[in-house]
PDB file of C-alpha atoms in Angstrom:
ATOM      1  CA  MET A 286       0.267   0.296   0.044  1.00  0.00           C
ATOM      2  CA  ASP A 287       1.107   3.250  -1.124  1.00  0.00           C
ATOM      3  CA  ALA A 288       2.867   5.054   2.843  1.00  0.00           C
ATOM      4  CA  ASN A 289       0.912   8.582   2.006  1.00  0.00           C
ATOM      5  CA  LYS A 290      -1.847   6.101   1.499  1.00  0.00           C
ATOM      6  CA  LEU A 291      -2.088   4.345   4.789  1.00  0.00           C
ATOM      7  CA  ILE A 292      -0.864   7.725   6.763  1.00  0.00           C
ATOM      8  CA  VAL A 293      -4.327   9.407   5.583  1.00  0.00           C
ATOM      9  CA  LEU A 294      -6.496   5.954   6.399  1.00  0.00           C
ATOM     10  CA  GLN A 295      -4.838   5.582  10.150  1.00  0.00           C
ATOM     11  CA  SER A 296      -5.328   9.834  10.391  1.00  0.00           C
ATOM     12  CA  ILE A 297      -8.923   9.206   9.555  1.00  0.00           C
ATOM     13  CA  ASP A 298      -8.797   6.304  12.160  1.00  0.00           C
ATOM     14  CA  TYR A 299     -10.367   3.858   8.832  1.00  0.00           C
ATOM     15  CA  ALA A 300     -11.914   1.114   9.794  1.00  0.00           C
ATOM     16  CA  ILE A 301     -13.658  -2.362   7.760  1.00  0.00           C
ATOM     17  CA  HIS A 302     -15.920  -3.645  10.107  1.00  0.00           C
ATOM     18  CA  PRO A 303     -16.354  -7.098  11.016  1.00  0.00           C
ATOM     19  CA  HIS A 304     -19.248  -8.568   8.766  1.00  0.00           C
ATOM     20  CA  CYS A 305     -20.385 -11.691   7.299  1.00  0.00           C
ATOM     21  CA  GLY A 306     -18.708 -11.095   4.162  1.00  0.00           C
ATOM     22  CA  ILE A 307     -15.131 -11.627   5.837  1.00  0.00           C
ATOM     23  CA  CYS A 308     -16.042 -13.959   8.519  1.00  0.00           C
ATOM     24  CA  GLY A 309     -15.229 -17.954   8.538  1.00  0.00           C
ATOM     25  CA  TRP A 310     -18.399 -18.850   9.724  1.00  0.00           C
ATOM     26  CA  SER A 311     -20.332 -17.810   7.010  1.00  0.00           C
ATOM     27  CA  ASP A 312     -21.497 -19.302   3.446  1.00  0.00           C
ATOM     28  CA  LEU A 313     -22.250 -17.412   1.251  1.00  0.00           C
ATOM     29  CA  SER A 314     -23.359 -17.151  -2.447  1.00  0.00           C
ATOM     30  CA  ALA A 315     -22.539 -14.347  -4.985  1.00  0.00           C
ATOM     31  CA  ASP A 316     -25.597 -12.221  -4.665  1.00  0.00           C
ATOM     32  CA  GLY A 317     -24.115 -11.946  -0.786  1.00  0.00           C
ATOM     33  CA  TRP A 318     -26.938 -14.159   0.793  1.00  0.00           C
ATOM     34  CA  GLY A 319     -25.901 -16.804   2.718  1.00  0.00           C
ATOM     35  CA  TYR A 320     -25.546 -19.304   5.817  1.00  0.00           C
ATOM     36  CA  CYS A 321     -23.717 -18.600   9.156  1.00  0.00           C
ATOM     37  CA  ASP A 322     -22.487 -21.773  10.399  1.00  0.00           C
ATOM     38  CA  ALA A 323     -22.321 -20.455  14.142  1.00  0.00           C
ATOM     39  CA  HIS A 324     -25.762 -20.138  14.576  1.00  0.00           C
ATOM     40  CA  GLU A 325     -28.751 -22.264  13.974  1.00  0.00           C
ATOM     41  CA  TYR A 326     -32.888 -21.927  14.992  1.00  0.00           C
ATOM     42  CA  GLU A 327     -35.560 -23.839  14.936  1.00  0.00           C
ATOM     43  CA  HIS A 328     -37.530 -23.367  11.999  1.00  0.00           C
ATOM     44  CA  ARG A 329     -41.164 -23.935  12.902  1.00  0.00           C
ATOM     45  CA  LYS A 330     -43.102 -22.598   9.635  1.00  0.00           C
ATOM     46  CA  HIS A 331     -42.111 -25.747   7.702  1.00  0.00           C
ATOM     47  CA  SER A 332     -40.973 -28.419   9.471  1.00  0.00           C
ATOM     48  CA  GLU A 333     -39.728 -27.815  13.436  1.00  0.00           C
ATOM     49  CA  GLN A 334     -36.046 -28.846  12.625  1.00  0.00           C
ATOM     50  CA  ARG A 335     -33.076 -26.751  13.061  1.00  0.00           C
ATOM     51  CA  SER A 336     -32.123 -24.874  10.340  1.00  0.00           C
ATOM     52  CA  ARG A 337     -28.703 -22.459   9.398  1.00  0.00           C
ATOM     53  CA  LEU A 338     -29.388 -19.023   9.970  1.00  0.00           C
ATOM     54  CA  SER A 339     -29.812 -16.939   6.780  1.00  0.00           C
ATOM     55  CA  VAL A 340     -27.207 -13.668   6.598  1.00  0.00           C
ATOM     56  CA  HIS A 341     -26.784 -10.877   3.984  1.00  0.00           C
ATOM     57  CA  ARG A 342     -22.833 -10.205   3.582  1.00  0.00           C
ATOM     58  CA  SER A 343     -22.894  -6.724   5.296  1.00  0.00           C
ATOM     59  CA  GLY A 344     -24.474  -8.009   8.904  1.00  0.00           C
ATOM     60  CA  SER A 345     -22.200  -8.853  11.473  1.00  0.00           C
ATOM     61  CA  CYS A 346     -22.431 -10.774  15.065  1.00  0.00           C
ATOM     62  CA  PRO A 347     -20.435 -11.377  18.342  1.00  0.00           C
ATOM     63  CA  GLU A 348     -19.346 -14.948  17.150  1.00  0.00           C
ATOM     64  CA  PHE A 349     -17.071 -12.902  14.029  1.00  0.00           C
ATOM     65  CA  SER A 350     -14.224 -14.566  13.500  1.00  0.00           C
ATOM     66  CA  LEU A 351     -11.815 -13.092  10.692  1.00  0.00           C
ATOM     67  CA  ASP A 352     -11.141 -15.729   7.712  1.00  0.00           C
ATOM     68  CA  GLU A 353      -8.291 -14.058   5.842  1.00  0.00           C
ATOM     69  CA  GLN A 354      -8.386 -15.970   2.619  1.00  0.00           C
ATOM     70  CA  LYS A 355     -12.575 -14.248   2.526  1.00  0.00           C
ATOM     71  CA  LEU A 356     -10.124 -11.032   2.924  1.00  0.00           C
ATOM     72  CA  ALA A 357      -8.014 -11.819   0.514  1.00  0.00           C
ATOM     73  CA  ALA A 358     -10.732 -12.824  -2.138  1.00  0.00           C
ATOM     74  CA  LEU A 359     -12.103  -9.467  -1.411  1.00  0.00           C
ATOM     75  CA  GLY A 360      -9.170  -7.952  -2.328  1.00  0.00           C
ATOM     76  CA  LEU A 361      -8.916  -6.358   1.297  1.00  0.00           C
ATOM     77  CA  HIS A 362      -5.488  -7.973   2.391  1.00  0.00           C
ATOM     78  CA  ALA A 363      -4.103  -4.952   2.368  1.00  0.00           C
ATOM     79  CA  PHE A 364      -6.402  -3.385   4.315  1.00  0.00           C
ATOM     80  CA  ARG A 365      -5.851  -6.076   7.127  1.00  0.00           C
ATOM     81  CA  GLU A 366      -4.819  -3.884   9.840  1.00  0.00           C
ATOM     82  CA  PHE A 367      -8.347  -1.808   9.303  1.00  0.00           C
ATOM     83  CA  VAL A 368     -10.546  -4.289  10.388  1.00  0.00           C
ATOM     84  CA  ARG A 369     -11.625  -4.098  14.140  1.00  0.00           C
TER      85      ARG A 369
END
């Protein structure tokens, strides 16, 4: 990363907030929707069976676990220090 860009990003307290798109628990499709493997729920509407929780790439929860490969796949690896 350009040194001057880094200085400005640091000076403005730039942050990439934890979200499902870079979380190791998520299993997402190209449209940004998918499932969270950290959470499930009892699906009462159809079957009353336990179901994987549907989530969107932009969401987040306290169970966030950074996945370095997903970060790199989104082209964000150079911004790793800004994930908070």
